[in-house]
Tab-separated table of C-alpha atoms in Angstrom:
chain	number	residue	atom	x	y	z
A	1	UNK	CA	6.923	15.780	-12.865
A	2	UNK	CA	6.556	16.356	-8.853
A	3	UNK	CA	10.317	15.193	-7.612
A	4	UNK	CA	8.688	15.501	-3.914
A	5	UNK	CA	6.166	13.011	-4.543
A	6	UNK	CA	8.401	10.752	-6.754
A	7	UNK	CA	10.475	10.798	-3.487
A	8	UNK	CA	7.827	10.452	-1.304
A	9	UNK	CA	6.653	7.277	-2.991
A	10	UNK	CA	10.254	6.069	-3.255
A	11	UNK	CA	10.301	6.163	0.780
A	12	UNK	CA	6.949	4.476	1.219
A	13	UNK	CA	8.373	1.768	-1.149
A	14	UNK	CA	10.999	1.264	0.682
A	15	UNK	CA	8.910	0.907	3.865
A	16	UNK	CA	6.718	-1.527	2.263
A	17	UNK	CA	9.476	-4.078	1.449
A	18	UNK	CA	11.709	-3.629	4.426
A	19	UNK	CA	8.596	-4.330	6.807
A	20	UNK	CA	6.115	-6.345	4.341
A	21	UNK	CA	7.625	-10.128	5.541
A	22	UNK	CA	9.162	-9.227	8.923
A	23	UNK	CA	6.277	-10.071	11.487
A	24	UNK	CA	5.823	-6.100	12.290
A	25	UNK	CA	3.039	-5.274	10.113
A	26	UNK	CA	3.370	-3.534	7.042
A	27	UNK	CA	0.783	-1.618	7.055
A	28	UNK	CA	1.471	0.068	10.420
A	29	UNK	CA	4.490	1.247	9.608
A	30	UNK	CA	3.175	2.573	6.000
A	31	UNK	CA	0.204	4.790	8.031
A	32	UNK	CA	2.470	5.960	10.365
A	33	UNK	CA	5.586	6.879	7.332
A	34	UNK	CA	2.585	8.382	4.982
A	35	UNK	CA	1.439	10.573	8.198
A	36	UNK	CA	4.663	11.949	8.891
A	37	UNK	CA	5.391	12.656	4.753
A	38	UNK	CA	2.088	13.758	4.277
A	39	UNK	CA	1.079	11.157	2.147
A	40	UNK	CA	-1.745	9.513	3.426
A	41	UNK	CA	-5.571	11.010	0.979
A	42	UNK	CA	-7.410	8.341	-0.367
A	43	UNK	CA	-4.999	7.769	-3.112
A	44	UNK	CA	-2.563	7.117	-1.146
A	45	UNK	CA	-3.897	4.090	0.789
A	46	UNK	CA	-4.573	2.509	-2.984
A	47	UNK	CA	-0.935	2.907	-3.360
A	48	UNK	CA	0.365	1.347	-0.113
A	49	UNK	CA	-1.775	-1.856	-1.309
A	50	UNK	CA	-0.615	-1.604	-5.297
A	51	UNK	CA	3.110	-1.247	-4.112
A	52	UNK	CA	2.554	-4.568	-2.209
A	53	UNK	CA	3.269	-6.323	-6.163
A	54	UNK	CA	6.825	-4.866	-5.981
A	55	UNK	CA	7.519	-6.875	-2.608
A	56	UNK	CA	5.983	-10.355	-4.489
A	57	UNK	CA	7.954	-9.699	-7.495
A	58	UNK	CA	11.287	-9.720	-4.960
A	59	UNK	CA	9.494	-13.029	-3.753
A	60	UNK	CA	9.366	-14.644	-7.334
A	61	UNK	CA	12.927	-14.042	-8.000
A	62	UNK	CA	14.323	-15.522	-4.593
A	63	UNK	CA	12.205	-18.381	-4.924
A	64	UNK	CA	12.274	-18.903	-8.673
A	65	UNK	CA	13.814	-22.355	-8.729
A	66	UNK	CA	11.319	-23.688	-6.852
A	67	UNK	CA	8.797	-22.020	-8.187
A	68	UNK	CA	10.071	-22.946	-12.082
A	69	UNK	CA	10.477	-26.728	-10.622
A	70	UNK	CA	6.791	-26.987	-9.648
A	71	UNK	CA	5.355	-25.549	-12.470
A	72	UNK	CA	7.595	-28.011	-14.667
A	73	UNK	CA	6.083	-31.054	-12.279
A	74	UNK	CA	2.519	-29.766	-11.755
A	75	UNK	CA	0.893	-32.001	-14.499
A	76	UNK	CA	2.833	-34.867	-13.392
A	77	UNK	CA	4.439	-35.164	-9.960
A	78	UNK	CA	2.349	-35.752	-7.032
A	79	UNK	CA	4.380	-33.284	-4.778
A	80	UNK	CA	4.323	-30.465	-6.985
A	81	UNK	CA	0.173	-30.983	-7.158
A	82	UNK	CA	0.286	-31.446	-3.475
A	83	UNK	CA	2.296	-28.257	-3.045
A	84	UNK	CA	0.288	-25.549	-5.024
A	85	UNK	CA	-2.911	-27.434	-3.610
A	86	UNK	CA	-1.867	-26.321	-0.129
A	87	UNK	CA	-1.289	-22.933	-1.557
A	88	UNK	CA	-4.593	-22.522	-2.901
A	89	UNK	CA	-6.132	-23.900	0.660
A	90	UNK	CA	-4.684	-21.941	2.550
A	91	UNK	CA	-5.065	-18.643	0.052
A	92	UNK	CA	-8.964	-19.475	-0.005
A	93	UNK	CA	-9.635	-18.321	3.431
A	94	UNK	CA	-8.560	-14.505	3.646
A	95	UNK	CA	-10.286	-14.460	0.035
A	96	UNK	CA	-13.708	-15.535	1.519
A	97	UNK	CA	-13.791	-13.398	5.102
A	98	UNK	CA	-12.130	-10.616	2.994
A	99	UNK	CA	-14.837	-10.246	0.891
A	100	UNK	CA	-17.389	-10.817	3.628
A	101	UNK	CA	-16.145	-8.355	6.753
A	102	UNK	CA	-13.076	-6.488	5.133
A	103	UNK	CA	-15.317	-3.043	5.066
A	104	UNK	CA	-16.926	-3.475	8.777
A	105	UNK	CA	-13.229	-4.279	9.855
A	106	UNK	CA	-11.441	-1.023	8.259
A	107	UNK	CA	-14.756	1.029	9.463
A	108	UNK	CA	-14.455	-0.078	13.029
A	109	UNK	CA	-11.425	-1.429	13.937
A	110	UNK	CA	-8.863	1.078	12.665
A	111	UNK	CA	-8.156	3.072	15.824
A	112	UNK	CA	-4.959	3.333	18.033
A	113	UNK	CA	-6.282	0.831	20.452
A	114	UNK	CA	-6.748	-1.658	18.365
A	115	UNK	CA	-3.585	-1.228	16.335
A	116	UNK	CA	-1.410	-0.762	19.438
A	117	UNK	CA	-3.119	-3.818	21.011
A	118	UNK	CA	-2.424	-6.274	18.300
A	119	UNK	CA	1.685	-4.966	18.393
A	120	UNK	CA	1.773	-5.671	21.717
A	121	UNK	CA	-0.081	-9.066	21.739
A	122	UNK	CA	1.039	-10.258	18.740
A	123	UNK	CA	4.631	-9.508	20.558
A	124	UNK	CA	3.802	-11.458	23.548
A	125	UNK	CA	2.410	-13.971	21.247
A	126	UNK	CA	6.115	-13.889	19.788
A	127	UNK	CA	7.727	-14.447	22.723
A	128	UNK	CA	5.563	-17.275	23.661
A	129	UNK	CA	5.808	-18.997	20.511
A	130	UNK	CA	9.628	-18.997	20.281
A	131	UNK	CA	10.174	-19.899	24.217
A	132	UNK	CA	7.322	-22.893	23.625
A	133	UNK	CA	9.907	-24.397	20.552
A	134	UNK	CA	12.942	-23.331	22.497
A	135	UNK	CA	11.737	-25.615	25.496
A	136	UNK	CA	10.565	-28.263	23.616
A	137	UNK	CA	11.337	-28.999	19.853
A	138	UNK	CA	9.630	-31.403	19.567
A	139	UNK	CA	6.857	-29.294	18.938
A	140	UNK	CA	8.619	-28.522	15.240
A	141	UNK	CA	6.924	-31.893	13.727
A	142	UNK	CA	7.562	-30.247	9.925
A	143	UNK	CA	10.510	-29.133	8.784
A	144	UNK	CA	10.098	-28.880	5.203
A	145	UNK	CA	6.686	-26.718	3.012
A	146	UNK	CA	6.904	-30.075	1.247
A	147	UNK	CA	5.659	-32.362	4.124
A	148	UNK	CA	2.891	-30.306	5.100
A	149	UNK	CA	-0.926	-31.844	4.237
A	150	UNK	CA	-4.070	-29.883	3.174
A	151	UNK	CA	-4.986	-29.456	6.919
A	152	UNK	CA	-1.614	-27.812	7.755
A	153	UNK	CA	-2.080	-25.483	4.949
A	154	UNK	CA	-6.137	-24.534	5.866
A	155	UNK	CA	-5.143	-23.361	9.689
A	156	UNK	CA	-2.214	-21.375	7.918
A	157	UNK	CA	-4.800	-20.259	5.855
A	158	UNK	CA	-7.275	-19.407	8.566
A	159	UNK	CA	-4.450	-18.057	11.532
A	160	UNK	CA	-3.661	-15.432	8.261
A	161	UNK	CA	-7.513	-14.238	8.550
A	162	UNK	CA	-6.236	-12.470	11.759
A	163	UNK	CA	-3.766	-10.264	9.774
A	164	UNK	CA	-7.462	-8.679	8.745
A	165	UNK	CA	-7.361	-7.050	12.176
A	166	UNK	CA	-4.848	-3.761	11.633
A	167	UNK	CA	-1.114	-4.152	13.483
A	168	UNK	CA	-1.509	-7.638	13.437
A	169	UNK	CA	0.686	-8.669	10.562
A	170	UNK	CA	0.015	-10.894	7.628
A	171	UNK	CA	3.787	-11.744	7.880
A	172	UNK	CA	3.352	-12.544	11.611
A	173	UNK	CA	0.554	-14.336	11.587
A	174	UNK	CA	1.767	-17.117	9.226
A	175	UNK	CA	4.865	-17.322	10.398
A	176	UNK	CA	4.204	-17.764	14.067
A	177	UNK	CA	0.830	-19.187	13.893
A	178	UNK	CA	2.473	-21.830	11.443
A	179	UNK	CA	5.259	-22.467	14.306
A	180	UNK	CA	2.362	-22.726	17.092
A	181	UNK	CA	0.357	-25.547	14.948
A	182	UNK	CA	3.865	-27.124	14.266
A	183	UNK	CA	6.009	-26.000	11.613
A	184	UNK	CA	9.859	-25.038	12.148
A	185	UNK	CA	10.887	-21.599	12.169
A	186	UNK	CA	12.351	-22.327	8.281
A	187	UNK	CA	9.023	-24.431	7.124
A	188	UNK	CA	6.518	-21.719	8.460
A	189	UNK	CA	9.047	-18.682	6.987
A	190	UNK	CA	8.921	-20.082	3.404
A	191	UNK	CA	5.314	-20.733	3.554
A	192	UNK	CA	4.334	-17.691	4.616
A	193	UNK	CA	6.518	-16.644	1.526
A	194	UNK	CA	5.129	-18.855	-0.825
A	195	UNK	CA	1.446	-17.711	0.346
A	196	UNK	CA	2.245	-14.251	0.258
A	197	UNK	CA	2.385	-14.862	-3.550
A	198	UNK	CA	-1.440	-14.733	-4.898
A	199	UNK	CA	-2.481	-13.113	-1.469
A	200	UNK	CA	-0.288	-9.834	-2.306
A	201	UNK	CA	-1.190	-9.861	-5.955
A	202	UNK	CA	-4.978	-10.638	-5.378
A	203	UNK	CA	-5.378	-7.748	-2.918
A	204	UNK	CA	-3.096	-5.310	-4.705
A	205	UNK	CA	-5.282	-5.994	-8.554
A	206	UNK	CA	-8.525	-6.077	-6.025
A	207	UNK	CA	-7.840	-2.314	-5.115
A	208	UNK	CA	-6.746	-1.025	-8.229
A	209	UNK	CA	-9.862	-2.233	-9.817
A	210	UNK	CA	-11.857	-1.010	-6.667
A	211	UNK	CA	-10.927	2.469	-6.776
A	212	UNK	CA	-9.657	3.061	-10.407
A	213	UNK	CA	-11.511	5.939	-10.885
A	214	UNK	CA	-9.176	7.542	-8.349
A	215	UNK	CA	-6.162	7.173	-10.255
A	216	UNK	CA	-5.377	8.350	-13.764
A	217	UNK	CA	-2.166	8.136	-16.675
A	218	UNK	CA	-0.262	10.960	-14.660
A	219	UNK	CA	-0.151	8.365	-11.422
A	220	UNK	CA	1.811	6.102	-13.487
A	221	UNK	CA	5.631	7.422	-12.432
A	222	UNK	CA	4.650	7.531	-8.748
A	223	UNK	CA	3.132	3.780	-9.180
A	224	UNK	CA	6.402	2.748	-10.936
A	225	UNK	CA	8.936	4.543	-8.288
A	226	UNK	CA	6.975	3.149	-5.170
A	227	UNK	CA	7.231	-0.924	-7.081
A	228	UNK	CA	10.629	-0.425	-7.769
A	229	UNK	CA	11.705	0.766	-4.175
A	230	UNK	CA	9.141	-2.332	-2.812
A	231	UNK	CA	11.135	-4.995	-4.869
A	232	UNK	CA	14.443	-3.637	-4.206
A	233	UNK	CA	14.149	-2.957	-0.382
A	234	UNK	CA	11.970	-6.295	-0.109
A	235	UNK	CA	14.638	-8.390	-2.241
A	236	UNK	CA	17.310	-7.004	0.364
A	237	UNK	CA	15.128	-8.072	3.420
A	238	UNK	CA	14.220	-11.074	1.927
A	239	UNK	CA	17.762	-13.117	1.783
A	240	UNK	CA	18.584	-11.313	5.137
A	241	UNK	CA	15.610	-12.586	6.620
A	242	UNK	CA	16.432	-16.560	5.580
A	243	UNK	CA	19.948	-16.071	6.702
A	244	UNK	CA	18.495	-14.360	9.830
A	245	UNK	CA	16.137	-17.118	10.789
A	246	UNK	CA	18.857	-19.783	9.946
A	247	UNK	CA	20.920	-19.040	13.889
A	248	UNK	CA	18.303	-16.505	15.015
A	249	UNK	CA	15.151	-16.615	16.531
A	250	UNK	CA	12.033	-13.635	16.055
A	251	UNK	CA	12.662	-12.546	19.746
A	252	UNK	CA	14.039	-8.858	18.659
A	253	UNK	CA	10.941	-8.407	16.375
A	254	UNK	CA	8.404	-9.373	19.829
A	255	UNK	CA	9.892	-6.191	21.926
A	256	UNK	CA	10.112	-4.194	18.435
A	257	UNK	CA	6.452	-4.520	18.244
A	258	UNK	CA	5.794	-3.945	21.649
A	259	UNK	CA	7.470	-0.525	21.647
A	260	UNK	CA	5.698	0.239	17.802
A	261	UNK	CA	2.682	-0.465	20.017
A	262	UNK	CA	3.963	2.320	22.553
A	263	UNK	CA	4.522	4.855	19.539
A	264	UNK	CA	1.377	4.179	18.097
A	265	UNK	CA	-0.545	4.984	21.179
A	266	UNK	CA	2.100	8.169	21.553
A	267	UNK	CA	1.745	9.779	17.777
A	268	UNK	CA	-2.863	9.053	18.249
A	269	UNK	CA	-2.650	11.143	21.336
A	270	UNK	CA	-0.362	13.831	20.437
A	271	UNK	CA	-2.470	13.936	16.979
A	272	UNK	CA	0.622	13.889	15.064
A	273	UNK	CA	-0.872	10.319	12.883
A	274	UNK	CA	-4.697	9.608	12.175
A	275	UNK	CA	-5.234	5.678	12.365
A	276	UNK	CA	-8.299	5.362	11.239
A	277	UNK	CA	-8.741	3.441	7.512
């Protein structure tokens, strides 16, 4: 058994759920932390999506009640049905233009422009979005998951899309594009939660099956060390991150990515990290 690699994997697992629902961009941070451990061969980028399951497994169990409740009421209660409909609206849309542009994205848009340019934008964006509710609340019109409609849910569904563009953020996208077309800093949070759920788990079984012939029995510890640091580290950020949002706004996470942005550009032109998929 290779203790450096089991703790290499426990490190990347720990960057996955510490930055996997802040609006930073997961995947960023896991190029940049698999650079700088040496962990970054083909392998390795089936791993940073596989660990994702260990973050939606930390998910589950925070949101279990109301996930348990609306299973109980699906055949039944019109809320419930109304619920996991949105769900699977707004999940359909990063399913289709996944399918249809994810290679000519990771082919050409995976350099240290384009990453640092969507930190810094989607930190500007940030700012924006939090001064435009701050100035007028008014602009929160829902304030619950529950009173959202099919429509709400579909431009969730379609703002996500952008989170296809590397730096941007799935987290990030959802979150503030569902706070731009109306939702409260809570409402947008837990649906971007909620529709992390088969997004996470569809990409992460997507890419094992993908490139399976990469991986073999002996992967199996490194697999299991990276999901367990994911779901502990993401469990952790996860209740912080409600109690966070609850007196706080997402103003610290703006400049954060604005300086990632920085120190992206920085570690391309020194040579020191490759971003390129």
């Amino acid at each position: 058994m290779d203790i450096a690699l089991l703790i290499k994997a426990a490190v990347m697992g720990i960057v996955e759920g510490l930055t996997e629902f802040l609006p930073i961009s997961s995947t960023g941070h896991l190029i940049l932390a698999g650079a700088l451990l040496g962990f970054d061969d083909e392998k390795a980028k089936v791993f940073d999506i596989a660990i994702q399951t260990g973050a939606i497994f930390a998910v589950i169990l925070v949101y279990w009640q109301k996930l348990r409740d609306t299973l109980v009421a699906l055949p039944t209660e019109k809320q419930a049905q109304q619920f996991a409909l949105n769900v699977l609206v707004a999940f359909v849309p990063a399913v289709l233009l996944g399918l249809l542009f994810g290679k000519a994205i990771k082919a050409h848009l995976f350099t240290p422009v384009v990453v640092a340019s969507t930190f810094i934008i989607g930190g500007f964006v940030i700012l924006w979005a939090e001064r435009r509710q701050k100035m007028n609340p008014a602009t929160a019109r829902i304030h619950e998951v529950e009173a959202m409609t099919m429509m709400d849910a579909l431009k969730v569904g379609l703002v996500q899309c952008l989170a296809m563009v590397p730096g941007t953020s799935r987290s990030g996208a959802t979150i503030i594009g569902g706070m731009l077309l109306g939702l409260s800093r809570k409402a947008a949070t837990d649906f971007s939660f909620y529709l992390a759920i088969p997004t996470l788990i569809g990409a992460g079984a997507y890419s094992l099956y993908k490139d399976r012939a990469l991986l073999s029995v002996a992967d199996l510890p490194m697999f299991g060390v990276g999901l367990l640091f994911a779901f502990v580290s993401a469990w952790l950020c996860i209740r912080w991150l409600l109690r966070y949002i609850a007196t706080h706004s997402f103003v610290p996470f703006a400049w954060y990515r604005i300086v990632f942005g920085v120190v992206v550009l920085v570690t391309a032109q020194m040579g020191w990290v490759t971003w390129a998929g």
